[in-house]
Structure formats: structure tokens, C-alpha cells
Amino acid sequence: IFFSPSLLQGEGEFTDRIVCATLTKNISQIPRDLILTEGVSSEIKCSHTDQSLTRMLWYKQTQAEGLIFLGYLVGDSGVPETAFTEKIALRGDASKLHGSLQISNLASSDTAVYFCAASQHSHAYKLPLFTKTW
């Protein structure tokens, strides 16, 4: 999803344009194109067709900061990264192959490319710490 550079329209009306892009045949993002004003909220929907992919991940890419992980949806539980808990909500049900990214109070700082990805659930294991006692 692309938030293009801000456009100035009319008398001080500030808008951003959003374009969605699909990187694989199995994942789709909707809507493909939005024109929004600052202060409004937006929802970007994502769906896919692969039953083995039960986790939905969201990323934001800006020219200045590069790729930023926003959070993930596993089952019907959205887990945004701490820095974004006031700005975004992740909704839907990843196990049913659909979800959405809701962005509140849009600002020019939200101008970015937004990506939805789907992955298999994986577990992280902590290895025990062994110390030498002699």
C-alpha cells in the first residue's frame, strides 16, 4: 500500500493518496487506491488463499526509515508493536485467511508503503544458559 507524497488541493486541504500493491498471487490487499484527508481513519484489508498460513503480518516502509514491523494477527488476536498501539488496530481472523490494518488519525507522517504478509505460525525457543562453575 502506498501513501504517495502529500498533495495540496484547494485552499490548504491536505490529502494523501494510497495505492495497494499485491506481491504474490496468494495475497490481496483492498482497496487499491484511496485519497484521504488528514485526521481521518483508514482500513486496509488483506486476504489470502493458503490454509497453511495462519499468521498475518503488517509492515510499513518509508523513504526515511526503511521497513518497519507494525505488528501481527494470529487467530483473531491483533498484536501491534508497542510504538503503534495508539495509532493502529489489527482486526480479523488470520486462521480464516483475512484481516485488516486500521490506521487512525492519519497524518503526513503516515505516508509510506504498507505491506501485508502471511506466514506459518512458528515457535521461539529459549536455550538454557549454562555457566561454568569451577
PDB file of N, CA and C in Angstrom, residues 21-99:
ATOM      1  N   ALA A  21      -0.605  -2.628  -3.327  1.00  0.00           N
ATOM      2  CA  ALA A  21       0.112  -3.492  -4.264  1.00  0.00           C
ATOM      3  C   ALA A  21       0.147  -4.913  -3.728  1.00  0.00           C
ATOM      4  N   THR A  22      -0.080  -5.868  -4.589  1.00  0.00           N
ATOM      5  CA  THR A  22      -0.012  -7.274  -4.209  1.00  0.00           C
ATOM      6  C   THR A  22       1.295  -7.844  -4.731  1.00  0.00           C
ATOM      7  N   LEU A  23       2.072  -8.487  -3.846  1.00  0.00           N
ATOM      8  CA  LEU A  23       3.370  -9.006  -4.234  1.00  0.00           C
ATOM      9  C   LEU A  23       3.324 -10.468  -4.655  1.00  0.00           C
ATOM     10  N   THR A  24       2.291 -11.200  -4.287  1.00  0.00           N
ATOM     11  CA  THR A  24       2.159 -12.585  -4.722  1.00  0.00           C
ATOM     12  C   THR A  24       0.733 -12.812  -5.188  1.00  0.00           C
ATOM     13  N   LYS A  25       0.504 -13.932  -5.846  1.00  0.00           N
ATOM     14  CA  LYS A  25      -0.839 -14.246  -6.318  1.00  0.00           C
ATOM     15  C   LYS A  25      -1.754 -14.673  -5.179  1.00  0.00           C
ATOM     16  N   ASN A  26      -1.185 -15.114  -4.067  1.00  0.00           N
ATOM     17  CA  ASN A  26      -1.995 -15.643  -2.973  1.00  0.00           C
ATOM     18  C   ASN A  26      -2.489 -14.586  -1.996  1.00  0.00           C
ATOM     19  N   ILE A  27      -1.952 -13.390  -2.042  1.00  0.00           N
ATOM     20  CA  ILE A  27      -2.321 -12.354  -1.081  1.00  0.00           C
ATOM     21  C   ILE A  27      -2.904 -11.169  -1.831  1.00  0.00           C
ATOM     22  N   SER A  28      -4.011 -10.629  -1.315  1.00  0.00           N
ATOM     23  CA  SER A  28      -4.569  -9.421  -1.919  1.00  0.00           C
ATOM     24  C   SER A  28      -4.839  -8.391  -0.842  1.00  0.00           C
ATOM     25  N   GLN A  29      -4.675  -7.137  -1.209  1.00  0.00           N
ATOM     26  CA  GLN A  29      -4.957  -6.014  -0.325  1.00  0.00           C
ATOM     27  C   GLN A  29      -6.002  -5.139  -0.993  1.00  0.00           C
ATOM     28  N   ILE A  30      -6.964  -4.693  -0.202  1.00  0.00           N
ATOM     29  CA  ILE A  30      -8.061  -3.859  -0.695  1.00  0.00           C
ATOM     30  C   ILE A  30      -8.241  -2.704   0.285  1.00  0.00           C
ATOM     31  N   PRO A  31      -8.431  -1.499  -0.153  1.00  0.00           N
ATOM     32  CA  PRO A  31      -8.661  -1.012  -1.516  1.00  0.00           C
ATOM     33  C   PRO A  31      -7.344  -0.811  -2.257  1.00  0.00           C
ATOM     34  N   ARG A  32      -7.466  -0.703  -3.553  1.00  0.00           N
ATOM     35  CA  ARG A  32      -6.269  -0.480  -4.376  1.00  0.00           C
ATOM     36  C   ARG A  32      -5.854   0.979  -4.361  1.00  0.00           C
ATOM     37  N   ASP A  33      -6.781   1.883  -4.134  1.00  0.00           N
ATOM     38  CA  ASP A  33      -6.469   3.306  -4.227  1.00  0.00           C
ATOM     39  C   ASP A  33      -7.395   4.093  -3.313  1.00  0.00           C
ATOM     40  N   LEU A  34      -6.830   4.997  -2.549  1.00  0.00           N
ATOM     41  CA  LEU A  34      -7.615   5.876  -1.675  1.00  0.00           C
ATOM     42  C   LEU A  34      -7.058   7.286  -1.746  1.00  0.00           C
ATOM     43  N   ILE A  35      -7.918   8.259  -1.591  1.00  0.00           N
ATOM     44  CA  ILE A  35      -7.478   9.637  -1.397  1.00  0.00           C
ATOM     45  C   ILE A  35      -8.107  10.086  -0.090  1.00  0.00           C
ATOM     46  N   LEU A  36      -7.253  10.483   0.856  1.00  0.00           N
ATOM     47  CA  LEU A  36      -7.716  10.771   2.210  1.00  0.00           C
ATOM     48  C   LEU A  36      -7.228  12.132   2.681  1.00  0.00           C
ATOM     49  N   THR A  37      -7.940  12.702   3.622  1.00  0.00           N
ATOM     50  CA  THR A  37      -7.504  13.942   4.254  1.00  0.00           C
ATOM     51  C   THR A  37      -6.929  13.633   5.628  1.00  0.00           C
ATOM     52  N   GLU A  38      -6.107  14.529   6.116  1.00  0.00           N
ATOM     53  CA  GLU A  38      -5.532  14.342   7.445  1.00  0.00           C
ATOM     54  C   GLU A  38      -6.637  14.278   8.487  1.00  0.00           C
ATOM     55  N   GLY A  39      -6.389  13.488   9.523  1.00  0.00           N
ATOM     56  CA  GLY A  39      -7.325  13.398  10.635  1.00  0.00           C
ATOM     57  C   GLY A  39      -8.342  12.281  10.517  1.00  0.00           C
ATOM     58  N   VAL A  40      -8.517  11.726   9.321  1.00  0.00           N
ATOM     59  CA  VAL A  40      -9.473  10.627   9.163  1.00  0.00           C
ATOM     60  C   VAL A  40      -8.783   9.299   9.460  1.00  0.00           C
ATOM     61  N   SER A  41      -9.570   8.244   9.537  1.00  0.00           N
ATOM     62  CA  SER A  41      -9.038   6.897   9.735  1.00  0.00           C
ATOM     63  C   SER A  41      -9.187   6.106   8.446  1.00  0.00           C
ATOM     64  N   SER A  42      -8.407   5.053   8.332  1.00  0.00           N
ATOM     65  CA  SER A  42      -8.454   4.226   7.134  1.00  0.00           C
ATOM     66  C   SER A  42      -8.322   2.762   7.510  1.00  0.00           C
ATOM     67  N   GLU A  43      -8.875   1.899   6.671  1.00  0.00           N
ATOM     68  CA  GLU A  43      -8.753   0.457   6.874  1.00  0.00           C
ATOM     69  C   GLU A  43      -8.245  -0.173   5.587  1.00  0.00           C
ATOM     70  N   ILE A  44      -7.224  -1.001   5.715  1.00  0.00           N
ATOM     71  CA  ILE A  44      -6.657  -1.739   4.597  1.00  0.00           C
ATOM     72  C   ILE A  44      -6.912  -3.214   4.875  1.00  0.00           C
ATOM     73  N   LYS A  45      -7.590  -3.881   3.957  1.00  0.00           N
ATOM     74  CA  LYS A  45      -7.937  -5.290   4.157  1.00  0.00           C
ATOM     75  C   LYS A  45      -6.951  -6.186   3.417  1.00  0.00           C
ATOM     76  N   CYS A  46      -6.712  -7.345   4.001  1.00  0.00           N
ATOM     77  CA  CYS A  46      -5.788  -8.312   3.424  1.00  0.00           C
ATOM     78  C   CYS A  46      -6.429  -9.691   3.491  1.00  0.00           C
ATOM     79  N   SER A  47      -6.260 -10.460   2.436  1.00  0.00           N
ATOM     80  CA  SER A  47      -6.743 -11.841   2.449  1.00  0.00           C
ATOM     81  C   SER A  47      -5.815 -12.693   1.593  1.00  0.00           C
ATOM     82  N   HIS A  48      -5.863 -13.999   1.828  1.00  0.00           N
ATOM     83  CA  HIS A  48      -5.053 -14.924   1.046  1.00  0.00           C
ATOM     84  C   HIS A  48      -5.772 -16.258   0.968  1.00  0.00           C
ATOM     85  N   THR A  49      -5.191 -17.191   0.239  1.00  0.00           N
ATOM     86  CA  THR A  49      -5.883 -18.456  -0.024  1.00  0.00           C
ATOM     87  C   THR A  49      -5.146 -19.681   0.493  1.00  0.00           C
ATOM     88  N   ASP A  50      -4.051 -19.493   1.204  1.00  0.00           N
ATOM     89  CA  ASP A  50      -3.235 -20.620   1.655  1.00  0.00           C
ATOM     90  C   ASP A  50      -3.573 -20.990   3.099  1.00  0.00           C
ATOM     91  N   GLN A  51      -4.243 -22.120   3.295  1.00  0.00           N
ATOM     92  CA  GLN A  51      -4.685 -22.563   4.624  1.00  0.00           C
ATOM     93  C   GLN A  51      -3.527 -22.778   5.602  1.00  0.00           C
ATOM     94  N   SER A  52      -2.317 -23.009   5.105  1.00  0.00           N
ATOM     95  CA  SER A  52      -1.178 -23.261   5.995  1.00  0.00           C
ATOM     96  C   SER A  52      -0.602 -21.979   6.594  1.00  0.00           C
ATOM     97  N   LEU A  53      -1.022 -20.830   6.090  1.00  0.00           N
ATOM     98  CA  LEU A  53      -0.508 -19.555   6.582  1.00  0.00           C
ATOM     99  C   LEU A  53      -1.494 -18.975   7.590  1.00  0.00           C
ATOM    100  N   THR A  54      -1.184 -19.089   8.856  1.00  0.00           N
ATOM    101  CA  THR A  54      -2.132 -18.731   9.917  1.00  0.00           C
ATOM    102  C   THR A  54      -1.756 -17.461  10.662  1.00  0.00           C
ATOM    103  N   ARG A  55      -0.749 -16.776  10.217  1.00  0.00           N
ATOM    104  CA  ARG A  55      -0.337 -15.524  10.849  1.00  0.00           C
ATOM    105  C   ARG A  55      -0.261 -14.450   9.771  1.00  0.00           C
ATOM    106  N   MET A  56      -0.820 -13.269  10.071  1.00  0.00           N
ATOM    107  CA  MET A  56      -0.794 -12.157   9.143  1.00  0.00           C
ATOM    108  C   MET A  56       0.077 -11.058   9.751  1.00  0.00           C
ATOM    109  N   LEU A  57       1.042 -10.585   8.990  1.00  0.00           N
ATOM    110  CA  LEU A  57       1.981  -9.580   9.468  1.00  0.00           C
ATOM    111  C   LEU A  57       1.814  -8.298   8.663  1.00  0.00           C
ATOM    112  N   TRP A  58       2.024  -7.164   9.325  1.00  0.00           N
ATOM    113  CA  TRP A  58       1.902  -5.869   8.659  1.00  0.00           C
ATOM    114  C   TRP A  58       3.205  -5.100   8.807  1.00  0.00           C
ATOM    115  N   TYR A  59       3.610  -4.456   7.704  1.00  0.00           N
ATOM    116  CA  TYR A  59       4.834  -3.666   7.665  1.00  0.00           C
ATOM    117  C   TYR A  59       4.541  -2.311   7.034  1.00  0.00           C
ATOM    118  N   LYS A  60       5.384  -1.355   7.379  1.00  0.00           N
ATOM    119  CA  LYS A  60       5.311  -0.011   6.818  1.00  0.00           C
ATOM    120  C   LYS A  60       6.710   0.323   6.312  1.00  0.00           C
ATOM    121  N   GLN A  61       6.803   0.894   5.109  1.00  0.00           N
ATOM    122  CA  GLN A  61       8.105   1.284   4.583  1.00  0.00           C
ATOM    123  C   GLN A  61       8.069   2.739   4.160  1.00  0.00           C
ATOM    124  N   THR A  62       8.972   3.532   4.741  1.00  0.00           N
ATOM    125  CA  THR A  62       9.088   4.939   4.387  1.00  0.00           C
ATOM    126  C   THR A  62      10.427   5.164   3.701  1.00  0.00           C
ATOM    127  N   GLN A  63      10.538   6.279   3.001  1.00  0.00           N
ATOM    128  CA  GLN A  63      11.812   6.602   2.360  1.00  0.00           C
ATOM    129  C   GLN A  63      12.887   6.865   3.412  1.00  0.00           C
ATOM    130  N   ALA A  64      12.516   7.501   4.500  1.00  0.00           N
ATOM    131  CA  ALA A  64      13.499   7.885   5.514  1.00  0.00           C
ATOM    132  C   ALA A  64      13.887   6.742   6.448  1.00  0.00           C
ATOM    133  N   GLU A  65      12.930   5.873   6.800  1.00  0.00           N
ATOM    134  CA  GLU A  65      13.182   4.878   7.839  1.00  0.00           C
ATOM    135  C   GLU A  65      13.355   3.448   7.339  1.00  0.00           C
ATOM    136  N   GLY A  66      13.017   3.167   6.125  1.00  0.00           N
ATOM    137  CA  GLY A  66      13.087   1.789   5.654  1.00  0.00           C
ATOM    138  C   GLY A  66      11.895   0.978   6.129  1.00  0.00           C
ATOM    139  N   LEU A  67      12.056  -0.335   6.208  1.00  0.00           N
ATOM    140  CA  LEU A  67      10.967  -1.246   6.555  1.00  0.00           C
ATOM    141  C   LEU A  67      10.764  -1.308   8.070  1.00  0.00           C
ATOM    142  N   ILE A  68       9.517  -1.122   8.504  1.00  0.00           N
ATOM    143  CA  ILE A  68       9.175  -1.117   9.931  1.00  0.00           C
ATOM    144  C   ILE A  68       8.084  -2.152  10.169  1.00  0.00           C
ATOM    145  N   PHE A  69       8.299  -3.036  11.133  1.00  0.00           N
ATOM    146  CA  PHE A  69       7.296  -4.035  11.501  1.00  0.00           C
ATOM    147  C   PHE A  69       6.246  -3.370  12.385  1.00  0.00           C
ATOM    148  N   LEU A  70       4.959  -3.437  11.985  1.00  0.00           N
ATOM    149  CA  LEU A  70       3.874  -2.811  12.739  1.00  0.00           C
ATOM    150  C   LEU A  70       3.238  -3.754  13.746  1.00  0.00           C
ATOM    151  N   GLY A  71       3.139  -5.029  13.404  1.00  0.00           N
ATOM    152  CA  GLY A  71       2.507  -5.993  14.291  1.00  0.00           C
ATOM    153  C   GLY A  71       1.982  -7.172  13.496  1.00  0.00           C
ATOM    154  N   TYR A  72       1.264  -8.048  14.204  1.00  0.00           N
ATOM    155  CA  TYR A  72       0.760  -9.252  13.543  1.00  0.00           C
ATOM    156  C   TYR A  72      -0.603  -9.634  14.097  1.00  0.00           C
ATOM    157  N   LEU A  73      -1.276 -10.467  13.336  1.00  0.00           N
ATOM    158  CA  LEU A  73      -2.575 -11.018  13.695  1.00  0.00           C
ATOM    159  C   LEU A  73      -2.413 -12.525  13.699  1.00  0.00           C
ATOM    160  N   VAL A  74      -2.710 -13.155  14.845  1.00  0.00           N
ATOM    161  CA  VAL A  74      -2.685 -14.611  14.925  1.00  0.00           C
ATOM    162  C   VAL A  74      -4.050 -15.027  15.462  1.00  0.00           C
ATOM    163  N   GLY A  75      -4.745 -15.891  14.712  1.00  0.00           N
ATOM    164  CA  GLY A  75      -6.142 -16.164  15.056  1.00  0.00           C
ATOM    165  C   GLY A  75      -6.908 -14.859  14.938  1.00  0.00           C
ATOM    166  N   ASP A  76      -7.703 -14.540  15.955  1.00  0.00           N
ATOM    167  CA  ASP A  76      -8.421 -13.260  15.943  1.00  0.00           C
ATOM    168  C   ASP A  76      -7.790 -12.250  16.894  1.00  0.00           C
ATOM    169  N   SER A  77      -6.544 -12.467  17.278  1.00  0.00           N
ATOM    170  CA  SER A  77      -5.841 -11.565  18.197  1.00  0.00           C
ATOM    171  C   SER A  77      -4.833 -10.708  17.445  1.00  0.00           C
ATOM    172  N   GLY A  78      -5.063  -9.401  17.460  1.00  0.00           N
ATOM    173  CA  GLY A  78      -4.125  -8.461  16.864  1.00  0.00           C
ATOM    174  C   GLY A  78      -3.087  -8.043  17.884  1.00  0.00           C
ATOM    175  N   VAL A  79      -1.825  -8.053  17.490  1.00  0.00           N
ATOM    176  CA  VAL A  79      -0.731  -7.718  18.400  1.00  0.00           C
ATOM    177  C   VAL A  79       0.132  -6.631  17.751  1.00  0.00           C
ATOM    178  N   PRO A  80      -0.225  -5.345  17.957  1.00  0.00           N
ATOM    179  CA  PRO A  80       0.607  -4.281  17.391  1.00  0.00           C
ATOM    180  C   PRO A  80       1.890  -4.112  18.201  1.00  0.00           C
ATOM    181  N   GLU A  81       2.949  -3.663  17.549  1.00  0.00           N
ATOM    182  CA  GLU A  81       4.172  -3.323  18.255  1.00  0.00           C
ATOM    183  C   GLU A  81       3.866  -2.172  19.216  1.00  0.00           C
ATOM    184  N   THR A  82       4.585  -2.116  20.309  1.00  0.00           N
ATOM    185  CA  THR A  82       4.330  -1.138  21.371  1.00  0.00           C
ATOM    186  C   THR A  82       4.267   0.294  20.843  1.00  0.00           C
ATOM    187  N   ALA A  83       5.140   0.652  19.934  1.00  0.00           N
ATOM    188  CA  ALA A  83       5.188   2.022  19.416  1.00  0.00           C
ATOM    189  C   ALA A  83       3.938   2.409  18.629  1.00  0.00           C
ATOM    190  N   PHE A  84       3.119   1.431  18.235  1.00  0.00           N
ATOM    191  CA  PHE A  84       1.973   1.714  17.370  1.00  0.00           C
ATOM    192  C   PHE A  84       0.622   1.414  18.015  1.00  0.00           C
ATOM    193  N   THR A  85       0.586   1.104  19.297  1.00  0.00           N
ATOM    194  CA  THR A  85      -0.677   0.699  19.922  1.00  0.00           C
ATOM    195  C   THR A  85      -1.733   1.800  19.903  1.00  0.00           C
ATOM    196  N   GLU A  86      -1.325   3.058  19.897  1.00  0.00           N
ATOM    197  CA  GLU A  86      -2.292   4.164  19.861  1.00  0.00           C
ATOM    198  C   GLU A  86      -2.689   4.533  18.433  1.00  0.00           C
ATOM    199  N   LYS A  87      -1.927   4.080  17.454  1.00  0.00           N
ATOM    200  CA  LYS A  87      -2.124   4.507  16.071  1.00  0.00           C
ATOM    201  C   LYS A  87      -2.864   3.486  15.213  1.00  0.00           C
ATOM    202  N   ILE A  88      -2.630   2.186  15.480  1.00  0.00           N
ATOM    203  CA  ILE A  88      -3.205   1.152  14.612  1.00  0.00           C
ATOM    204  C   ILE A  88      -3.991   0.121  15.417  1.00  0.00           C
ATOM    205  N   ALA A  89      -4.846  -0.582  14.710  1.00  0.00           N
ATOM    206  CA  ALA A  89      -5.535  -1.760  15.260  1.00  0.00           C
ATOM    207  C   ALA A  89      -5.471  -2.841  14.190  1.00  0.00           C
ATOM    208  N   LEU A  90      -5.224  -4.064  14.620  1.00  0.00           N
ATOM    209  CA  LEU A  90      -5.183  -5.213  13.716  1.00  0.00           C
ATOM    210  C   LEU A  90      -6.396  -6.073  14.016  1.00  0.00           C
ATOM    211  N   ARG A  91      -7.247  -6.262  13.024  1.00  0.00           N
ATOM    212  CA  ARG A  91      -8.510  -6.963  13.229  1.00  0.00           C
ATOM    213  C   ARG A  91      -8.669  -8.084  12.207  1.00  0.00           C
ATOM    214  N   GLY A  92      -9.615  -8.979  12.486  1.00  0.00           N
ATOM    215  CA  GLY A  92      -9.923 -10.069  11.571  1.00  0.00           C
ATOM    216  C   GLY A  92      -9.641 -11.406  12.211  1.00  0.00           C
ATOM    217  N   ASP A  93      -9.387 -12.398  11.383  1.00  0.00           N
ATOM    218  CA  ASP A  93      -9.060 -13.736  11.866  1.00  0.00           C
ATOM    219  C   ASP A  93      -8.085 -14.367  10.882  1.00  0.00           C
ATOM    220  N   ALA A  94      -6.820 -14.361  11.253  1.00  0.00           N
ATOM    221  CA  ALA A  94      -5.784 -14.881  10.357  1.00  0.00           C
ATOM    222  C   ALA A  94      -6.000 -16.354  10.037  1.00  0.00           C
ATOM    223  N   SER A  95      -6.591 -17.104  10.971  1.00  0.00           N
ATOM    224  CA  SER A  95      -6.831 -18.524  10.700  1.00  0.00           C
ATOM    225  C   SER A  95      -7.937 -18.720   9.661  1.00  0.00           C
ATOM    226  N   LYS A  96      -8.734 -17.677   9.433  1.00  0.00           N
ATOM    227  CA  LYS A  96      -9.767 -17.723   8.390  1.00  0.00           C
ATOM    228  C   LYS A  96      -9.334 -16.934   7.157  1.00  0.00           C
ATOM    229  N   LEU A  97      -8.038 -16.623   7.100  1.00  0.00           N
ATOM    230  CA  LEU A  97      -7.386 -16.077   5.915  1.00  0.00           C
ATOM    231  C   LEU A  97      -7.730 -14.626   5.599  1.00  0.00           C
ATOM    232  N   HIS A  98      -8.187 -13.858   6.582  1.00  0.00           N
ATOM    233  CA  HIS A  98      -8.466 -12.446   6.324  1.00  0.00           C
ATOM    234  C   HIS A  98      -8.159 -11.601   7.556  1.00  0.00           C
ATOM    235  N   GLY A  99      -7.801 -10.354   7.297  1.00  0.00           N
ATOM    236  CA  GLY A  99      -7.529  -9.424   8.382  1.00  0.00           C
ATOM    237  C   GLY A  99      -7.486  -8.012   7.837  1.00  0.00           C
TER     238      GLY A  99
END
